[in-house]
Amino acid sequence: MTRAEGRQVHTSFSAPPVAAQSLPVKEPASLLSKSRVAGIVRPVPANPTRDAILAAMAAHPSFRAHPSETKKGGTKYVAAFRARNARTLAFDKAAASKQPIWMVDEPAVRALLETLRVSFDYYPPDKGRNSNLAKLSEFEARGLLRAFPNTQNEAIEIAEGVASL
């Protein structure tokens, strides 16, 4: 040790012997598609209907990936699209069976869903929602509808209906 400006400074350092450590283990591919909820790891379920809907939306001429999407296909949990009329739809990718679609609550959108006989839930601005929706400025501090189409055709009818409002 030497003294520098009134304090002791170590000029060399030798670490104490370390017990043998195992190297980090790479997670198997099956764990890479897991999500963590309240500290519990759960798999993101397979959903062929969701995958078909998202493929149809990506190819649909009335929609483009939302400008906030930084990754092709959206995040692991949400894929968002903007219609040519500037309305936004977000698809919840973590659902196992139905394909929930989020959209801003508007009388015309409610009327569309009722006409199509698609069930939906209302989320007031202060109600909890998928945190991945926060990237969508259109949804910020707004009431949202979460629609539950039963088929790919219903989902596309909703999307096309919203795009034509």
mmCIF file of C-alpha atoms in Angstrom:
data_model
loop_
_atom_site.group_PDB
_atom_site.id
_atom_site.type_symbol
_atom_site.label_atom_id
_atom_site.label_comp_id
_atom_site.label_asym_id
_atom_site.label_seq_id
_atom_site.Cartn_x
_atom_site.Cartn_y
_atom_site.Cartn_z
ATOM 1 C CA MET A 1 0.000 0.000 0.000
ATOM 2 C CA THR A 2 1.023 3.591 -0.560
ATOM 3 C CA ARG A 3 -0.296 6.799 0.842
ATOM 4 C CA ALA A 4 -1.966 9.214 -1.549
ATOM 5 C CA GLU A 5 -3.413 12.447 -0.274
ATOM 6 C CA GLY A 6 -3.732 11.122 3.271
ATOM 7 C CA ARG A 7 -5.483 7.868 2.498
ATOM 8 C CA GLN A 8 -4.218 4.395 1.875
ATOM 9 C CA VAL A 9 -4.427 3.072 -1.661
ATOM 10 C CA HIS A 10 -3.904 -0.528 -2.672
ATOM 11 C CA THR A 11 -1.401 -0.815 -5.488
ATOM 12 C CA SER A 12 -1.947 -4.497 -6.097
ATOM 13 C CA PHE A 13 -4.840 -6.740 -5.513
ATOM 14 C CA SER A 14 -5.110 -10.457 -5.326
ATOM 15 C CA ALA A 15 -8.555 -11.909 -5.059
ATOM 16 C CA PRO A 16 -9.142 -14.602 -2.511
ATOM 17 C CA PRO A 17 -9.471 -18.096 -3.937
ATOM 18 C CA VAL A 18 -12.933 -18.684 -5.354
ATOM 19 C CA ALA A 19 -14.730 -21.983 -5.081
ATOM 20 C CA ALA A 20 -15.410 -23.669 -8.394
ATOM 21 C CA GLN A 21 -18.401 -22.055 -10.042
ATOM 22 C CA SER A 22 -20.593 -23.523 -12.676
ATOM 23 C CA LEU A 23 -20.838 -21.657 -15.932
ATOM 24 C CA PRO A 24 -24.177 -20.093 -16.823
ATOM 25 C CA VAL A 25 -26.431 -22.583 -18.517
ATOM 26 C CA LYS A 26 -28.175 -21.486 -21.674
ATOM 27 C CA GLU A 27 -31.931 -21.872 -21.373
ATOM 28 C CA PRO A 28 -33.491 -24.436 -23.693
ATOM 29 C CA ALA A 29 -35.490 -23.077 -26.610
ATOM 30 C CA SER A 30 -38.722 -24.143 -24.916
ATOM 31 C CA LEU A 31 -38.106 -21.565 -22.178
ATOM 32 C CA LEU A 32 -37.373 -18.698 -24.550
ATOM 33 C CA SER A 33 -41.077 -18.126 -25.220
ATOM 34 C CA LYS A 34 -42.009 -17.864 -21.567
ATOM 35 C CA SER A 35 -43.447 -14.787 -19.937
ATOM 36 C CA ARG A 36 -43.060 -13.716 -16.341
ATOM 37 C CA VAL A 37 -46.177 -12.709 -14.418
ATOM 38 C CA ALA A 38 -45.875 -11.829 -10.729
ATOM 39 C CA GLY A 39 -42.605 -13.757 -10.559
ATOM 40 C CA ILE A 40 -44.104 -16.870 -12.152
ATOM 41 C CA VAL A 41 -42.811 -18.012 -15.517
ATOM 42 C CA ARG A 42 -45.567 -19.117 -17.851
ATOM 43 C CA PRO A 43 -45.389 -20.085 -21.498
ATOM 44 C CA VAL A 44 -46.855 -17.883 -24.208
ATOM 45 C CA PRO A 45 -49.472 -20.258 -25.601
ATOM 46 C CA ALA A 46 -49.608 -21.477 -29.165
ATOM 47 C CA ASN A 47 -52.552 -19.968 -30.991
ATOM 48 C CA PRO A 48 -52.918 -20.761 -34.712
ATOM 49 C CA THR A 49 -55.927 -18.404 -34.994
ATOM 50 C CA ARG A 50 -53.854 -15.528 -33.620
ATOM 51 C CA ASP A 51 -51.017 -16.300 -36.014
ATOM 52 C CA ALA A 52 -53.392 -16.381 -39.009
ATOM 53 C CA ILE A 53 -55.013 -13.087 -37.945
ATOM 54 C CA LEU A 54 -51.645 -11.362 -37.519
ATOM 55 C CA ALA A 55 -50.464 -12.629 -40.913
ATOM 56 C CA ALA A 56 -53.676 -11.337 -42.532
ATOM 57 C CA MET A 57 -53.292 -7.965 -40.793
ATOM 58 C CA ALA A 58 -49.669 -7.622 -41.897
ATOM 59 C CA ALA A 59 -50.736 -8.173 -45.513
ATOM 60 C CA HIS A 60 -53.943 -6.113 -45.340
ATOM 61 C CA PRO A 61 -53.867 -3.038 -47.631
ATOM 62 C CA SER A 62 -55.791 -0.882 -45.115
ATOM 63 C CA PHE A 63 -53.288 -1.382 -42.293
ATOM 64 C CA ARG A 64 -49.638 -0.766 -41.520
ATOM 65 C CA ALA A 65 -47.610 -1.709 -38.481
ATOM 66 C CA HIS A 66 -48.095 0.974 -35.858
ATOM 67 C CA PRO A 67 -45.259 3.564 -35.915
ATOM 68 C CA SER A 68 -44.380 2.702 -32.300
ATOM 69 C CA GLU A 69 -43.542 -0.887 -33.276
ATOM 70 C CA THR A 70 -39.804 -1.275 -33.046
ATOM 71 C CA LYS A 71 -39.840 -4.932 -34.023
ATOM 72 C CA LYS A 72 -41.487 -6.566 -37.012
ATOM 73 C CA GLY A 73 -44.544 -8.388 -35.695
ATOM 74 C CA GLY A 74 -44.747 -6.341 -32.487
ATOM 75 C CA THR A 75 -43.546 -7.261 -29.048
ATOM 76 C CA LYS A 76 -43.854 -10.698 -27.551
ATOM 77 C CA TYR A 77 -47.185 -9.630 -26.049
ATOM 78 C CA VAL A 78 -48.814 -7.081 -28.379
ATOM 79 C CA ALA A 79 -48.890 -6.395 -32.122
ATOM 80 C CA ALA A 80 -50.333 -3.018 -33.101
ATOM 81 C CA PHE A 81 -51.605 -1.730 -36.439
ATOM 82 C CA ARG A 82 -52.769 1.667 -37.662
ATOM 83 C CA ALA A 83 -55.584 1.873 -40.190
ATOM 84 C CA ARG A 84 -55.566 4.283 -43.107
ATOM 85 C CA ASN A 85 -58.059 6.413 -41.116
ATOM 86 C CA ALA A 86 -55.486 6.667 -38.242
ATOM 87 C CA ARG A 87 -57.398 4.351 -35.875
ATOM 88 C CA THR A 88 -55.284 1.882 -33.939
ATOM 89 C CA LEU A 89 -55.902 -1.796 -33.223
ATOM 90 C CA ALA A 90 -53.728 -3.837 -30.863
ATOM 91 C CA PHE A 91 -53.751 -7.624 -30.754
ATOM 92 C CA ASP A 92 -53.032 -9.350 -27.456
ATOM 93 C CA LYS A 93 -50.582 -12.122 -28.364
ATOM 94 C CA ALA A 94 -50.590 -13.894 -24.972
ATOM 95 C CA ALA A 95 -54.104 -15.352 -25.282
ATOM 96 C CA ALA A 96 -54.468 -19.112 -25.573
ATOM 97 C CA SER A 97 -57.793 -19.395 -27.352
ATOM 98 C CA LYS A 98 -59.588 -16.210 -28.372
ATOM 99 C CA GLN A 99 -57.759 -13.322 -29.983
ATOM 100 C CA PRO A 100 -58.470 -10.173 -27.958
ATOM 101 C CA ILE A 101 -58.330 -6.930 -29.919
ATOM 102 C CA TRP A 102 -57.846 -3.593 -28.141
ATOM 103 C CA MET A 103 -59.220 -0.357 -29.582
ATOM 104 C CA VAL A 104 -60.234 3.107 -28.405
ATOM 105 C CA ASP A 105 -63.783 3.255 -27.050
ATOM 106 C CA GLU A 106 -65.934 5.248 -29.480
ATOM 107 C CA PRO A 107 -69.698 5.060 -30.102
ATOM 108 C CA ALA A 108 -69.105 4.004 -33.730
ATOM 109 C CA VAL A 109 -66.774 1.186 -32.640
ATOM 110 C CA ARG A 110 -69.288 -0.039 -30.043
ATOM 111 C CA ALA A 111 -72.021 0.000 -32.705
ATOM 112 C CA LEU A 112 -69.780 -1.985 -35.060
ATOM 113 C CA LEU A 113 -69.060 -4.642 -32.412
ATOM 114 C CA GLU A 114 -72.740 -4.882 -31.514
ATOM 115 C CA THR A 115 -73.711 -5.209 -35.190
ATOM 116 C CA LEU A 116 -71.140 -7.989 -35.627
ATOM 117 C CA ARG A 117 -72.336 -9.569 -32.340
ATOM 118 C CA VAL A 118 -68.812 -9.689 -30.969
ATOM 119 C CA SER A 119 -68.479 -9.600 -27.187
ATOM 120 C CA PHE A 120 -66.267 -6.924 -25.655
ATOM 121 C CA ASP A 121 -65.209 -5.468 -22.325
ATOM 122 C CA TYR A 122 -64.888 -1.790 -21.495
ATOM 123 C CA TYR A 123 -61.706 -0.593 -19.762
ATOM 124 C CA PRO A 124 -62.003 2.935 -18.317
ATOM 125 C CA PRO A 125 -58.778 4.978 -18.348
ATOM 126 C CA ASP A 126 -58.039 4.129 -14.708
ATOM 127 C CA LYS A 127 -58.534 0.354 -15.045
ATOM 128 C CA GLY A 128 -55.496 -1.881 -15.379
ATOM 129 C CA ARG A 129 -54.636 -3.148 -18.831
ATOM 130 C CA ASN A 130 -51.798 -4.840 -20.656
ATOM 131 C CA SER A 131 -48.744 -2.670 -19.904
ATOM 132 C CA ASN A 132 -47.459 -3.217 -23.449
ATOM 133 C CA LEU A 133 -50.281 -0.967 -24.667
ATOM 134 C CA ALA A 134 -48.520 2.018 -23.038
ATOM 135 C CA LYS A 135 -46.376 2.415 -26.175
ATOM 136 C CA LEU A 136 -49.510 3.428 -28.110
ATOM 137 C CA SER A 137 -50.082 7.134 -27.528
ATOM 138 C CA GLU A 138 -53.636 6.856 -28.895
ATOM 139 C CA PHE A 139 -54.537 4.600 -25.955
ATOM 140 C CA GLU A 140 -53.032 6.820 -23.260
ATOM 141 C CA ALA A 141 -55.640 8.082 -20.741
ATOM 142 C CA ARG A 142 -58.493 6.823 -22.948
ATOM 143 C CA GLY A 143 -61.247 4.312 -22.396
ATOM 144 C CA LEU A 144 -60.559 1.125 -24.334
ATOM 145 C CA LEU A 145 -62.608 -1.739 -25.657
ATOM 146 C CA ARG A 146 -61.256 -5.262 -25.636
ATOM 147 C CA ALA A 147 -63.172 -7.287 -28.215
ATOM 148 C CA PHE A 148 -63.200 -11.077 -28.368
ATOM 149 C CA PRO A 149 -63.747 -12.373 -31.905
ATOM 150 C CA ASN A 150 -64.233 -16.126 -32.128
ATOM 151 C CA THR A 151 -62.746 -16.636 -35.578
ATOM 152 C CA GLN A 152 -60.209 -15.166 -37.940
ATOM 153 C CA ASN A 153 -63.050 -13.907 -40.154
ATOM 154 C CA GLU A 154 -64.650 -12.044 -37.232
ATOM 155 C CA ALA A 155 -61.317 -10.432 -36.367
ATOM 156 C CA ILE A 156 -60.806 -9.266 -39.948
ATOM 157 C CA GLU A 157 -64.406 -7.978 -40.111
ATOM 158 C CA ILE A 158 -63.715 -5.912 -36.973
ATOM 159 C CA ALA A 159 -60.466 -4.568 -38.426
ATOM 160 C CA GLU A 160 -62.057 -3.691 -41.764
ATOM 161 C CA GLY A 161 -65.034 -2.118 -40.000
ATOM 162 C CA VAL A 162 -62.759 0.062 -37.848
ATOM 163 C CA ALA A 163 -60.764 1.056 -40.941
ATOM 164 C CA SER A 164 -63.936 2.180 -42.703
ATOM 165 C CA LEU A 165 -65.298 4.369 -39.871
#
